[in-house]
Short mmCIF file of C-alpha atoms in Angstrom, two decimals:
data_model
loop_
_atom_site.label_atom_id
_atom_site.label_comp_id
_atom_site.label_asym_id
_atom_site.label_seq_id
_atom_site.Cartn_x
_atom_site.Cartn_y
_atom_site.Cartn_z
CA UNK A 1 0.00 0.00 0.00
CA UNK A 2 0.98 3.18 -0.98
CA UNK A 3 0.81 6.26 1.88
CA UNK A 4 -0.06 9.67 0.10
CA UNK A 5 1.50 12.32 2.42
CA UNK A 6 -1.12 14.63 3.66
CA UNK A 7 -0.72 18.29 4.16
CA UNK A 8 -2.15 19.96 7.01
CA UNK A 9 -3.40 23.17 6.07
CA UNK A 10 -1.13 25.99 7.54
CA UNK A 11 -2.57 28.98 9.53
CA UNK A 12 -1.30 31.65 7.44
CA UNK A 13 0.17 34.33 8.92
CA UNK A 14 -2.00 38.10 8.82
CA UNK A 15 0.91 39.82 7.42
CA UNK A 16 0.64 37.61 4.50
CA UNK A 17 -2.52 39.45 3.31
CA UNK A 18 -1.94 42.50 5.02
CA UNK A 19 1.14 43.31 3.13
CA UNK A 20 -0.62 43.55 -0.36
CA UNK A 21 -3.13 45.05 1.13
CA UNK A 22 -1.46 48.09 2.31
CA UNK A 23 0.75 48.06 -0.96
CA UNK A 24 -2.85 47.99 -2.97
CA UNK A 25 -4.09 50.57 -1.10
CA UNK A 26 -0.72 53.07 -1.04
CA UNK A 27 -0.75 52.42 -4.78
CA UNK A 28 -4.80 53.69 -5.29
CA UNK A 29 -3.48 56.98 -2.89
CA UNK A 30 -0.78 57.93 -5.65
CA UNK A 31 -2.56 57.68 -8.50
CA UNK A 32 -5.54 59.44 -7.01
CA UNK A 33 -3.13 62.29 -6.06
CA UNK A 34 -1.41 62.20 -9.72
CA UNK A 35 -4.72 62.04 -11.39
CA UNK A 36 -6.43 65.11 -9.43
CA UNK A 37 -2.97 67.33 -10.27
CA UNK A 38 -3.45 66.80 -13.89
CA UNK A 39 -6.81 67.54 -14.17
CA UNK A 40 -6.75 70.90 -13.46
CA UNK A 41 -7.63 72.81 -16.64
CA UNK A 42 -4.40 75.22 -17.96
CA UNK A 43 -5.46 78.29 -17.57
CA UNK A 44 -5.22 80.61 -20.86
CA UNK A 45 -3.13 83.77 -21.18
CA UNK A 46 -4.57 87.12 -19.71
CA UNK A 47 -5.97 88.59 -23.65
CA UNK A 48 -6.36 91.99 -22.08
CA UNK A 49 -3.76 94.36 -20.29
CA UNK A 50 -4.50 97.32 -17.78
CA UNK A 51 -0.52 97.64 -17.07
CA UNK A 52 -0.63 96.28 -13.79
CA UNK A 53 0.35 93.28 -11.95
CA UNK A 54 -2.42 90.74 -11.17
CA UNK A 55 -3.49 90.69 -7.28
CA UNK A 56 -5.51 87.72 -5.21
CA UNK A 57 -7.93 89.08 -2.96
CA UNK A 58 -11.43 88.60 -1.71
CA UNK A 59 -12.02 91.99 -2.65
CA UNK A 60 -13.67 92.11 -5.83
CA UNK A 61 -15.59 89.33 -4.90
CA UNK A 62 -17.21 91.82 -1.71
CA UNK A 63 -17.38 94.19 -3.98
CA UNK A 64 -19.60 92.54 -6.30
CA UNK A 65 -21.93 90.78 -3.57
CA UNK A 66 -22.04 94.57 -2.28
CA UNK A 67 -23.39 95.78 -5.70
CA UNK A 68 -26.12 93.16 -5.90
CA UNK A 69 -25.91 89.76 -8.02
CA UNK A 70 -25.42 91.35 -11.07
CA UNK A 71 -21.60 91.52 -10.91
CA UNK A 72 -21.24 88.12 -9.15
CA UNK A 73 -21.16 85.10 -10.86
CA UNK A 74 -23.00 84.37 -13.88
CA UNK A 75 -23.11 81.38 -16.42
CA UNK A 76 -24.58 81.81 -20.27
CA UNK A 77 -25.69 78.78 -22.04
CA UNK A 78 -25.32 78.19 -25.56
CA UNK A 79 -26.20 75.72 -28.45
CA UNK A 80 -24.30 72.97 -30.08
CA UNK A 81 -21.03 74.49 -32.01
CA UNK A 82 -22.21 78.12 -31.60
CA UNK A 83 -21.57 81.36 -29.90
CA UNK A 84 -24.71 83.14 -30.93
CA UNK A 85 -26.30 84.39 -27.20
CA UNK A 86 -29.35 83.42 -26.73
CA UNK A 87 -32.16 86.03 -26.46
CA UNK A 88 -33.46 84.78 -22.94
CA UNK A 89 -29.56 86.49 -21.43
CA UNK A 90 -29.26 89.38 -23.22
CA UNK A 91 -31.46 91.28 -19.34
CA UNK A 92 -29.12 89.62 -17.42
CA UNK A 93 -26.24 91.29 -19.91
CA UNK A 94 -28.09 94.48 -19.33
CA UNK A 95 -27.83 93.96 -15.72
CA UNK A 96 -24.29 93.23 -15.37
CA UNK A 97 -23.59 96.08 -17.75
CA UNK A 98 -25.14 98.20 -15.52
CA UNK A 99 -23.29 97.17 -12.55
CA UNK A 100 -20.36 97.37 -13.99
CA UNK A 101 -20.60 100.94 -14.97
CA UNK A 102 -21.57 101.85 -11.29
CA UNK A 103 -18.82 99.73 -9.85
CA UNK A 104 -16.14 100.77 -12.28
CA UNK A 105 -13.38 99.04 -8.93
CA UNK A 106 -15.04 95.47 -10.47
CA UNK A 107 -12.98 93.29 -13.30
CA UNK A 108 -14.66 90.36 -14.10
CA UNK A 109 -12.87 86.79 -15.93
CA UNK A 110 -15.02 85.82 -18.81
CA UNK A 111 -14.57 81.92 -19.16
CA UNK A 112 -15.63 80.30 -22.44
CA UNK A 113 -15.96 76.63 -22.39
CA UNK A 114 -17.33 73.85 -24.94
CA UNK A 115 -18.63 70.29 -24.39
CA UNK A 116 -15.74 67.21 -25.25
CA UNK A 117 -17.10 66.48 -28.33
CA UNK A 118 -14.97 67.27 -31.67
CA UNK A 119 -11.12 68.16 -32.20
CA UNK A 120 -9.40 69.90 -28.75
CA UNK A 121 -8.46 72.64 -31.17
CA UNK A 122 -11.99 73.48 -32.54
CA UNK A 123 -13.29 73.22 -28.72
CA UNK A 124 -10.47 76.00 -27.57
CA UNK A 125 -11.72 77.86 -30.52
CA UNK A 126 -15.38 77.55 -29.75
CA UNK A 127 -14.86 78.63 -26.04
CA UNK A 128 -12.70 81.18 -26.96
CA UNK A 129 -15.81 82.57 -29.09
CA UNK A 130 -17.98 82.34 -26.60
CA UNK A 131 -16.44 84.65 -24.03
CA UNK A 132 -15.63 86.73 -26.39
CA UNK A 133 -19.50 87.37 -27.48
CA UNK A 134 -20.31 87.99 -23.78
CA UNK A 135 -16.92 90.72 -23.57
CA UNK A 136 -18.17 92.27 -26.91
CA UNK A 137 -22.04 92.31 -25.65
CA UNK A 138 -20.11 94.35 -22.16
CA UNK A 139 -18.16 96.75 -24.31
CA UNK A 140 -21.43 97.50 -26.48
CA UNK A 141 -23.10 98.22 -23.22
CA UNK A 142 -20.38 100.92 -22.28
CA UNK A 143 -18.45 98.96 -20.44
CA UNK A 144 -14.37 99.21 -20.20
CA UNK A 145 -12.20 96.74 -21.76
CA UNK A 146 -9.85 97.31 -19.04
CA UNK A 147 -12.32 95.69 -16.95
CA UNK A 148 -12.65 92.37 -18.76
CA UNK A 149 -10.62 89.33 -18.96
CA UNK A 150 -11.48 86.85 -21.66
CA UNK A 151 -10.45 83.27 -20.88
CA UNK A 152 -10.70 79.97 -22.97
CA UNK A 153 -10.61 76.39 -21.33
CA UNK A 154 -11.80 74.54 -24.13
CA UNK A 155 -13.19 71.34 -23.14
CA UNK A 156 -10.95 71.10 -20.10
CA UNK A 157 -12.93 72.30 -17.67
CA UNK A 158 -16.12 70.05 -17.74
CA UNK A 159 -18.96 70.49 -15.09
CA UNK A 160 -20.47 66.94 -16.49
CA UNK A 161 -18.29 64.16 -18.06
CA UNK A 162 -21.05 62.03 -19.08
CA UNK A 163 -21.71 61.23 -22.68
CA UNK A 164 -25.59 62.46 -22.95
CA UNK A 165 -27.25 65.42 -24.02
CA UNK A 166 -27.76 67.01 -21.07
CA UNK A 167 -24.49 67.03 -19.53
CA UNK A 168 -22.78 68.64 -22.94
CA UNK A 169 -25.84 71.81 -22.73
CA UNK A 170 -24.43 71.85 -19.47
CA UNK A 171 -20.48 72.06 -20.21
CA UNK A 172 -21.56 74.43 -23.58
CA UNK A 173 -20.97 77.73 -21.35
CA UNK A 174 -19.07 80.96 -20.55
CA UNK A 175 -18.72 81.79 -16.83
CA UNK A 176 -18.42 84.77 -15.71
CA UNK A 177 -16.67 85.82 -12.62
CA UNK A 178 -15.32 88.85 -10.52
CA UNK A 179 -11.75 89.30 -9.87
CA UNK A 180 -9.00 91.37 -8.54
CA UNK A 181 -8.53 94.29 -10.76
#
């Protein structure tokens, strides 16, 4: 008769799993930090000079709350591979206009963006466009050039990156927001 050797099974030792656990998880940690620091959208060059150097401050932002909504923030919506504004924001240009004229201290960063369909180069075009029609509509309404700052992010600074309708209307935008002047 023949004896097959048996094996008793082993109680394996915790640092046997823990080990390529912590490795696993280390591993997730970097690329989560490597992925965040390069998604942050380049930021275009300034297209407009007043002559001096930029400041950071909370100020403009006060300043704009102080003068009502109208300067704060604002976002303008437009349609598939245009930079026509739509009728429906032309008050709300009005508005802002207005503001701006009586809060001349106020600079605000116009922000054209496109959804992530078609060529990177087009979409930097198209968002370029964009923020331009909103600065033009301003300077039509009086206001200073000096006191606009056109910006284009292309498609790389998505609010939705889901494939559907919805979420490109959403990315197909200029924002528009106060700044240090």
């Amino acid at each position: 008769m023949v004896e097959i050797p048996v094996r008793h099974k082993e109680k394996s030792s915790p640092l046997l799993w823990l080990l390529p656990l912590a490795l696993l998880g280390a591993l997730l940690g970097a690329w989560l930090l490597w992925s965040r620091s390069h998604d942050t959208p380049a930021v275009a060059a300034d297209t407009t000079s007043t002559g001096r150097p930029a400041t950071s401050g909370a100020a403009p932002v006060a300043a704009a709350a102080a003068a009502g909504s109208d300067c704060g923030e604002s976002r303008f919506h437009f349609a598939t591979d245009s930079a026509a504004i739509p009728d429906a924001d032309r008050p709300q240009l009005d508005r802002m206009a207005r503001c701006l004229q009586a809060s001349q201290n106020i600079k605000l960063a116009i922000e054209g963006n496109a959804d992530q369909r078609g060529t990177d180069e087009h979409n930097q075009e198209l968002a370029d466009r964009r923020a331009r029609a909103i600065a033009h509509e301003l300077e039509a309404r009086g206001i200073s050039p000096a006191q606009l700052r056109v910006v284009s992010y292309g498609e790389n600074n998505l609010l939705c990156g889901e494939n559907d309708q919805d979420c490109w209307a959403k990315n197909r935008r200029a924002a528009v927001r106060p700044e240090a002047r």
